[in-house]
PDB file of C-alpha atoms in Angstrom:
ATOM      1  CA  UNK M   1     -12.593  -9.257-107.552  1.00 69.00           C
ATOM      2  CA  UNK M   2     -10.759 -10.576-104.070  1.00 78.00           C
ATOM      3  CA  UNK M   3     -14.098  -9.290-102.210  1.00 84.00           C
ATOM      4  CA  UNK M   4     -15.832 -11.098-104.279  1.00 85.00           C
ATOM      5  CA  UNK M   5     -13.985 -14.674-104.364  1.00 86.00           C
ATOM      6  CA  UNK M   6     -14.622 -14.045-100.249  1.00 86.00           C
ATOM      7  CA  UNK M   7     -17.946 -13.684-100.355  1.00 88.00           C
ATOM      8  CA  UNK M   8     -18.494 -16.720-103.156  1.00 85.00           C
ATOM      9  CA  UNK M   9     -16.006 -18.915-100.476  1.00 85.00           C
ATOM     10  CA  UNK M  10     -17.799 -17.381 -97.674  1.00 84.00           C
ATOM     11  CA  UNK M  11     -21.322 -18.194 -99.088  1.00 82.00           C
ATOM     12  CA  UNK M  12     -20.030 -21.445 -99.870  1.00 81.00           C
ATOM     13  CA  UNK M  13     -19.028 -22.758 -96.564  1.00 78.00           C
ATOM     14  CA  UNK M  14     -22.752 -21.276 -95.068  1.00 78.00           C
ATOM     15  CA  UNK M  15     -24.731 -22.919 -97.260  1.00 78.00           C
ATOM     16  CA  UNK M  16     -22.613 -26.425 -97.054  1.00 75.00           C
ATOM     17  CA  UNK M  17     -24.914 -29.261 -96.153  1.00 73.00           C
ATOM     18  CA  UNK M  18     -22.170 -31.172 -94.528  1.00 75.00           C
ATOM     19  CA  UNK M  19     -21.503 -28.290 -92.483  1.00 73.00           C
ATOM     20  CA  UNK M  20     -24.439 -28.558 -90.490  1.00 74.00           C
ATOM     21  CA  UNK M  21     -24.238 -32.360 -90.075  1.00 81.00           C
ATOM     22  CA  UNK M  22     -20.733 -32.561 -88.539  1.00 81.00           C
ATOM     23  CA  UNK M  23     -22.038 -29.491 -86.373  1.00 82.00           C
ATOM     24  CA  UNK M  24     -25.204 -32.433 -85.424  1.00 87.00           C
ATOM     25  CA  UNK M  25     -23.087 -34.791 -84.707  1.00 90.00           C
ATOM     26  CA  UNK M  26     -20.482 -33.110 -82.467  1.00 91.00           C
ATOM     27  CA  UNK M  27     -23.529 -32.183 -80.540  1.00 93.00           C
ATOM     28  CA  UNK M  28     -25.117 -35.603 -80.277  1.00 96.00           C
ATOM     29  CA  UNK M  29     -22.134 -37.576 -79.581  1.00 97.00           C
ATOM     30  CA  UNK M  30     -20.959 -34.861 -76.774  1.00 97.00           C
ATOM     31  CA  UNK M  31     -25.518 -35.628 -75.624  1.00 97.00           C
ATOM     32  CA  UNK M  32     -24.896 -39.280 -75.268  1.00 98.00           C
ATOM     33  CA  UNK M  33     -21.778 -38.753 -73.897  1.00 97.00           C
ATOM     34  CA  UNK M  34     -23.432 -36.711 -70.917  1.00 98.00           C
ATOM     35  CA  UNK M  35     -26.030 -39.479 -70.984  1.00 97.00           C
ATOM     36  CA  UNK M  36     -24.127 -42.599 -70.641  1.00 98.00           C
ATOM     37  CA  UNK M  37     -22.110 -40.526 -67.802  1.00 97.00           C
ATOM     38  CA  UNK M  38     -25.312 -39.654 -66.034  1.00 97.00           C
ATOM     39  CA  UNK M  39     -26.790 -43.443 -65.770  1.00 97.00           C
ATOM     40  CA  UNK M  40     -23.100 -44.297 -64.532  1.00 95.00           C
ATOM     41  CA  UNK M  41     -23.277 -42.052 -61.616  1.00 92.00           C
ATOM     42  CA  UNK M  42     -26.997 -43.789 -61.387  1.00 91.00           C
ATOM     43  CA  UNK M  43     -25.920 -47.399 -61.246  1.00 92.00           C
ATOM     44  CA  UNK M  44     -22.548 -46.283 -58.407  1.00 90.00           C
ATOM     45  CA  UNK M  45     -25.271 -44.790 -56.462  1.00 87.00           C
ATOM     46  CA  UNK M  46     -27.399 -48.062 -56.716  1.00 86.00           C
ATOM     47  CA  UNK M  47     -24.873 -50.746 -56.470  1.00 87.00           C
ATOM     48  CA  UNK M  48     -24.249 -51.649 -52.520  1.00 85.00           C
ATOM     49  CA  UNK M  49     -20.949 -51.586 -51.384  1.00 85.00           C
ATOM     50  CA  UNK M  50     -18.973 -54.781 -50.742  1.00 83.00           C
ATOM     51  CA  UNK M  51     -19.671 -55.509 -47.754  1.00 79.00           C
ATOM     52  CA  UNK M  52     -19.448 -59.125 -45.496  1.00 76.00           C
ATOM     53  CA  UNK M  53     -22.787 -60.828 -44.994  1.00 73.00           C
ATOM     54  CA  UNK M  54     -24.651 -59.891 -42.605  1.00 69.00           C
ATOM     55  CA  UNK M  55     -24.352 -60.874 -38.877  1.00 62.00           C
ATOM     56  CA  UNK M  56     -27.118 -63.667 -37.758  1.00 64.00           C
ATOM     57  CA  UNK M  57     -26.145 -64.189 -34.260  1.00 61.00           C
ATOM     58  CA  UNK M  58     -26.918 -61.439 -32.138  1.00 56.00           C
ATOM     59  CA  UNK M  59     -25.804 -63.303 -28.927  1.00 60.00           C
ATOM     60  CA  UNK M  60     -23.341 -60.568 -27.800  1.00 57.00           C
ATOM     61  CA  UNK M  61     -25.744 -57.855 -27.361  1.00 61.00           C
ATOM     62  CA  UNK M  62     -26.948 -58.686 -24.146  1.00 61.00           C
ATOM     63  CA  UNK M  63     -24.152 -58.993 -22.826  1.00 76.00           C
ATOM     64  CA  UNK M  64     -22.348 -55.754 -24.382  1.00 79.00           C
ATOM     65  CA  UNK M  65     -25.779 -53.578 -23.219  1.00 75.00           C
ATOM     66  CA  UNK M  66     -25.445 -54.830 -19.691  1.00 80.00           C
ATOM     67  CA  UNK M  67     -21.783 -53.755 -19.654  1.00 83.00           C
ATOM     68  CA  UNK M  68     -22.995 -50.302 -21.282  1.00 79.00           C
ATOM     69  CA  UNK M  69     -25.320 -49.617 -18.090  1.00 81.00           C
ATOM     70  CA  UNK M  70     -22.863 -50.501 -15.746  1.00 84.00           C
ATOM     71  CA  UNK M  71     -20.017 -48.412 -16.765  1.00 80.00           C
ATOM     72  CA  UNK M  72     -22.616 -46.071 -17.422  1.00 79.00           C
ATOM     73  CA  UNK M  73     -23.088 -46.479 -13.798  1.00 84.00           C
ATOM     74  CA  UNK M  74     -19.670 -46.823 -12.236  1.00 82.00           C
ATOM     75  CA  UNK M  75     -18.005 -43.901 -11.287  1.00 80.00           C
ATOM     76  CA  UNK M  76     -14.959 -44.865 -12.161  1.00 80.00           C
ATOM     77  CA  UNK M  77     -15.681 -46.677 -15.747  1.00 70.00           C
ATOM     78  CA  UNK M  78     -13.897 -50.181 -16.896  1.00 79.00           C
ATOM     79  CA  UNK M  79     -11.973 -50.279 -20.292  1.00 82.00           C
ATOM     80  CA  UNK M  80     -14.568 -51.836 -22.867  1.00 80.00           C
ATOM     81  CA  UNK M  81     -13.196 -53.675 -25.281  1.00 82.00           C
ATOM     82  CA  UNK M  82     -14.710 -55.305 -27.867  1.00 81.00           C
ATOM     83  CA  UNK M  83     -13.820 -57.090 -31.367  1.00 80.00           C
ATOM     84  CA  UNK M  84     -15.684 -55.949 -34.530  1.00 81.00           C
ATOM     85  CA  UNK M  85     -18.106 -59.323 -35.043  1.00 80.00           C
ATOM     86  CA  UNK M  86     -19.087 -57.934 -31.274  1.00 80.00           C
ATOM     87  CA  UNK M  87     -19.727 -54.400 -31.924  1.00 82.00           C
ATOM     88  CA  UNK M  88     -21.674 -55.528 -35.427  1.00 81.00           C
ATOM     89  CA  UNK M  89     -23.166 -58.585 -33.527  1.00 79.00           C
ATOM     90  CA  UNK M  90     -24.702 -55.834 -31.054  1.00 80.00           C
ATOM     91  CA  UNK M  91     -25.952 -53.208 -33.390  1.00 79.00           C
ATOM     92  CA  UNK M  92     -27.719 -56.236 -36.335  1.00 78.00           C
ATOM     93  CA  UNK M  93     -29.466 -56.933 -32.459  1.00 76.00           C
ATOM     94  CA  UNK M  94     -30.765 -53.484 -31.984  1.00 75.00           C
ATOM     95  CA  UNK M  95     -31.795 -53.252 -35.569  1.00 75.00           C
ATOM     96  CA  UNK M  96     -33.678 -56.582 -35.600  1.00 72.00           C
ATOM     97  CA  UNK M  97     -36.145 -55.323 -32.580  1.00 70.00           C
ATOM     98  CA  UNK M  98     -39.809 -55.595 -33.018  1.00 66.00           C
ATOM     99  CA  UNK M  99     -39.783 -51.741 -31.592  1.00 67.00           C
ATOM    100  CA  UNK M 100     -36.432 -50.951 -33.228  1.00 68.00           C
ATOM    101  CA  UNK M 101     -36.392 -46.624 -34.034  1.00 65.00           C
ATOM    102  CA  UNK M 102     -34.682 -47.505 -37.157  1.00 65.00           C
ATOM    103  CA  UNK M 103     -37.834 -49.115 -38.974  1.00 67.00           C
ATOM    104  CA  UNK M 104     -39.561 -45.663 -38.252  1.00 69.00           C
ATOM    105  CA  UNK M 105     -39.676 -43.114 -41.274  1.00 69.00           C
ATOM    106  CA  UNK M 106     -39.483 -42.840 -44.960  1.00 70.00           C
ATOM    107  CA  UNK M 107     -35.917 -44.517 -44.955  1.00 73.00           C
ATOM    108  CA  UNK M 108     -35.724 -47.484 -42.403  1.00 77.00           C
ATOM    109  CA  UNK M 109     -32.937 -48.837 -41.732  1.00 78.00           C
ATOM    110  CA  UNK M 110     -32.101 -52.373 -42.461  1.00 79.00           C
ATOM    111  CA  UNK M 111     -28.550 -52.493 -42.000  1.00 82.00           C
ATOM    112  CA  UNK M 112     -25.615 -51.009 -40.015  1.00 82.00           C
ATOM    113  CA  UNK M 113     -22.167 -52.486 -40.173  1.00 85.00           C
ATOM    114  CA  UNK M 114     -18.771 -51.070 -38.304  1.00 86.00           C
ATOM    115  CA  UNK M 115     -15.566 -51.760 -40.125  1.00 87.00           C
ATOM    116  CA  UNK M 116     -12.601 -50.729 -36.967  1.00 85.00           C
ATOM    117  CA  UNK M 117      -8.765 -50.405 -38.167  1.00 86.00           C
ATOM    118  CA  UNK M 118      -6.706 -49.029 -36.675  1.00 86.00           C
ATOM    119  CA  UNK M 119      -7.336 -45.038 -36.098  1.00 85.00           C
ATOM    120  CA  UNK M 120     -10.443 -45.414 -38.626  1.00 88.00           C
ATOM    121  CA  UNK M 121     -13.811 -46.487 -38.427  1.00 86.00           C
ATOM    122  CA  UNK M 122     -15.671 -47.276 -41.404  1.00 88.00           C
ATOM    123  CA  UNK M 123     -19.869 -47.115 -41.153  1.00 86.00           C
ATOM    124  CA  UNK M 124     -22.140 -48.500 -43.354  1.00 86.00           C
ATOM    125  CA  UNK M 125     -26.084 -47.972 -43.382  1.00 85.00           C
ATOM    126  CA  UNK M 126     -28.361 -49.522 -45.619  1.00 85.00           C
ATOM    127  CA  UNK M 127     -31.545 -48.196 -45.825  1.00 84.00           C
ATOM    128  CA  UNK M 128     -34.629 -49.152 -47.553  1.00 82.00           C
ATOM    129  CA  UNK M 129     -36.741 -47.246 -50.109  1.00 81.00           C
ATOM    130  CA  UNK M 130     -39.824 -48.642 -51.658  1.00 82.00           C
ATOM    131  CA  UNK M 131     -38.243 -52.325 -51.591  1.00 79.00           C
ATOM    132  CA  UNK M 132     -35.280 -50.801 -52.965  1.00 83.00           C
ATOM    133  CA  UNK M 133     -31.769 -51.210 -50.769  1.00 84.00           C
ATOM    134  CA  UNK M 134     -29.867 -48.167 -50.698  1.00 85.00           C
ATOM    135  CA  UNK M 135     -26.612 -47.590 -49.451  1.00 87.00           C
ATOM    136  CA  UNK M 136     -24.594 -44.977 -47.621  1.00 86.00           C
ATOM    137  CA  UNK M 137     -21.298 -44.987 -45.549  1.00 86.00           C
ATOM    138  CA  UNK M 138     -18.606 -42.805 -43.536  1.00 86.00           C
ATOM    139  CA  UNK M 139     -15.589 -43.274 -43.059  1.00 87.00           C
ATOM    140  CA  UNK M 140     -13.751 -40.869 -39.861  1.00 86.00           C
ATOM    141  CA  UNK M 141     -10.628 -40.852 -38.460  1.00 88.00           C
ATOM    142  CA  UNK M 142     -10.550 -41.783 -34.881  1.00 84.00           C
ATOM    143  CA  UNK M 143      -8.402 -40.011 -32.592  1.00 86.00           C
ATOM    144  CA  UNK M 144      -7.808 -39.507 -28.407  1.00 80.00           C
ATOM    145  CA  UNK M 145      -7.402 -35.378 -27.636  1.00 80.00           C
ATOM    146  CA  UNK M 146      -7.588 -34.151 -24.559  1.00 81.00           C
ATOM    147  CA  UNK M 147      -9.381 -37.370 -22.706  1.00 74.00           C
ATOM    148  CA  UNK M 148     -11.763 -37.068 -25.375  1.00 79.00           C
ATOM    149  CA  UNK M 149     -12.630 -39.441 -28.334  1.00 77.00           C
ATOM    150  CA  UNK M 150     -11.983 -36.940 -31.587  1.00 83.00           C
ATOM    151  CA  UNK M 151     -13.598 -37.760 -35.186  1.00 81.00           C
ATOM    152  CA  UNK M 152     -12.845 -36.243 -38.313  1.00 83.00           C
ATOM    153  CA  UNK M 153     -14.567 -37.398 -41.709  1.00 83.00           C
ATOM    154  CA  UNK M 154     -12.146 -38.314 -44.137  1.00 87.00           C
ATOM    155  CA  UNK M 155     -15.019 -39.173 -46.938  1.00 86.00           C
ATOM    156  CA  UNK M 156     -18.080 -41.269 -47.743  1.00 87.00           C
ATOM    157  CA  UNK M 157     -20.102 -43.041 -50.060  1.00 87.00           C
ATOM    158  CA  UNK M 158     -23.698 -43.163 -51.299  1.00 86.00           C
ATOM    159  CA  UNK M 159     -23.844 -46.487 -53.113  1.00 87.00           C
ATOM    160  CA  UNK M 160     -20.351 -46.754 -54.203  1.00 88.00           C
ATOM    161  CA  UNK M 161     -20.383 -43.294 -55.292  1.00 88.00           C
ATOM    162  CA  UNK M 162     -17.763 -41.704 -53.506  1.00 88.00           C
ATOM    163  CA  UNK M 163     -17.874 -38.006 -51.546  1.00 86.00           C
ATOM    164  CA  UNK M 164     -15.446 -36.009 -50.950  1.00 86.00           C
ATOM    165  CA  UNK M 165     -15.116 -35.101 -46.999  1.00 84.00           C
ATOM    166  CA  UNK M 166     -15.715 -31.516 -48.128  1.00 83.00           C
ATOM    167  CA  UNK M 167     -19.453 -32.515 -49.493  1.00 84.00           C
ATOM    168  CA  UNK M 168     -19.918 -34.883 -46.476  1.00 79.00           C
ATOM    169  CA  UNK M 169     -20.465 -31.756 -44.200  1.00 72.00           C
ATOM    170  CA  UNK M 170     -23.116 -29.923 -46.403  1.00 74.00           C
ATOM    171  CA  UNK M 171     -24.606 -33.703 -46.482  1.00 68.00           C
ATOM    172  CA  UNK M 172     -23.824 -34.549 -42.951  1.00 60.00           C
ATOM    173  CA  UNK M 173     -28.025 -34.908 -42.838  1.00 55.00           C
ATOM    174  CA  UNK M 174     -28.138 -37.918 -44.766  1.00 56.00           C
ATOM    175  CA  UNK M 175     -25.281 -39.894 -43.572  1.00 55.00           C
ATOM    176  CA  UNK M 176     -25.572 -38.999 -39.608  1.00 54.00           C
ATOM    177  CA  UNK M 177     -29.122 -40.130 -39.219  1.00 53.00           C
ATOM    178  CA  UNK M 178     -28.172 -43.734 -37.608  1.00 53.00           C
ATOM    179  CA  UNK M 179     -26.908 -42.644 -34.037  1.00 50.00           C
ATOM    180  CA  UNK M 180     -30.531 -41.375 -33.035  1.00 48.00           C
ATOM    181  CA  UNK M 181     -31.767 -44.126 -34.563  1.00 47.00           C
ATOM    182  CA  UNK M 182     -30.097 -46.633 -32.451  1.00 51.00           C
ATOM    183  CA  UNK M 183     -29.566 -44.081 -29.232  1.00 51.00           C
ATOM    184  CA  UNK M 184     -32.813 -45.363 -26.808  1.00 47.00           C
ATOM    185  CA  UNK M 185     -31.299 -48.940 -26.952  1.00 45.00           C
ATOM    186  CA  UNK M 186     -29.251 -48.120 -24.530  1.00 43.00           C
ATOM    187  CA  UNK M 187     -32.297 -47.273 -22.073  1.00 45.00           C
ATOM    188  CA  UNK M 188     -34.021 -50.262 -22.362  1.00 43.00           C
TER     189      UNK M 188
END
């Protein structure tokens, strides 16, 4: 008679219709839950960063080139030294050229920005994609070892997604593609 009552409660429980709809809705609240998480990480990845606006004068970048090509020259070089509106002054004036590398390929660039502290250096790319602005950014640690200027990634951003410096290696690709870009301005 136990075995019985079992299988009667057992039976029971199968064939209860509120069963299955608890079981339905577990499932589709844990769906939109992946959903709604999924067009978050979407709209970080969209948003641009907060950055300042950008530069409009580009009256430092003769100057700073000229002083490129002659301590490129010297044999013993000068110490450069420049402020950050001078470095991003100098780089929104290689981006803005008619023959600029950067508005070459599937990506062009339409921004570059430097952010120096001290022992960090924060760059920021935006790059264009059908119309659409996208975003990406580095941020390295800046050090002197033996004579030699040392970098190490401490993270980045695509959007205002953040990466983890681990994941900015196997991605290096995407967020390293700026120095060619902006490399045979110092030729001309």
């Amino acid at each position: 008679e136990k075995d019985a009552d079992d299988t009667q409660k057992h039976l029971g429980r199968m064939f209860d219709p509120q069963r299955g709809r608890t079981r339905a809705l577990v499932r589709k609240f844990f769906s939109i839950l992946a959903g709604a998480f999924a067009l978050a990480v979407v709209i970080q990845l969209l948003l641009p960063p907060d950055l300042p606006a950008q530069w409009k004068s580009d009256s430092m970048a003769p100057m700073i080139n000229m002083d490129l090509l002659s301590a490129l020259e010297n044999r013993t070089p000068p110490r450069l030294t420049y402020s950050q509106e001078q470095v991003n002054s100098y780089i929104s004036g290689l981006l803005r050229r008619a023959n600029s590398p950067a508005k070459e390929g599937f990506f062009p660039m339409r921004r570059l920005f430097v952010q120096l502290n001290e022992g960090t250096c924060r760059v920021n790319a935006g790059y264009s994609f059908f119309g659409l602005p996208l975003f990406t950014g580095g941020v390295y640690e800046v050090t002197l070892g033996q004579g030699k200027i040392v970098t190490n990634c401490r993270g980045g951003y695509c959007g205002r997604m953040p990466i983890h410096p681990a994941l900015m290696s196997q991605l290096g690709s995407v967020f390293h593609k700026f120095p060619p870009r902006l490399g045979p301005g110092r030729n001309q």
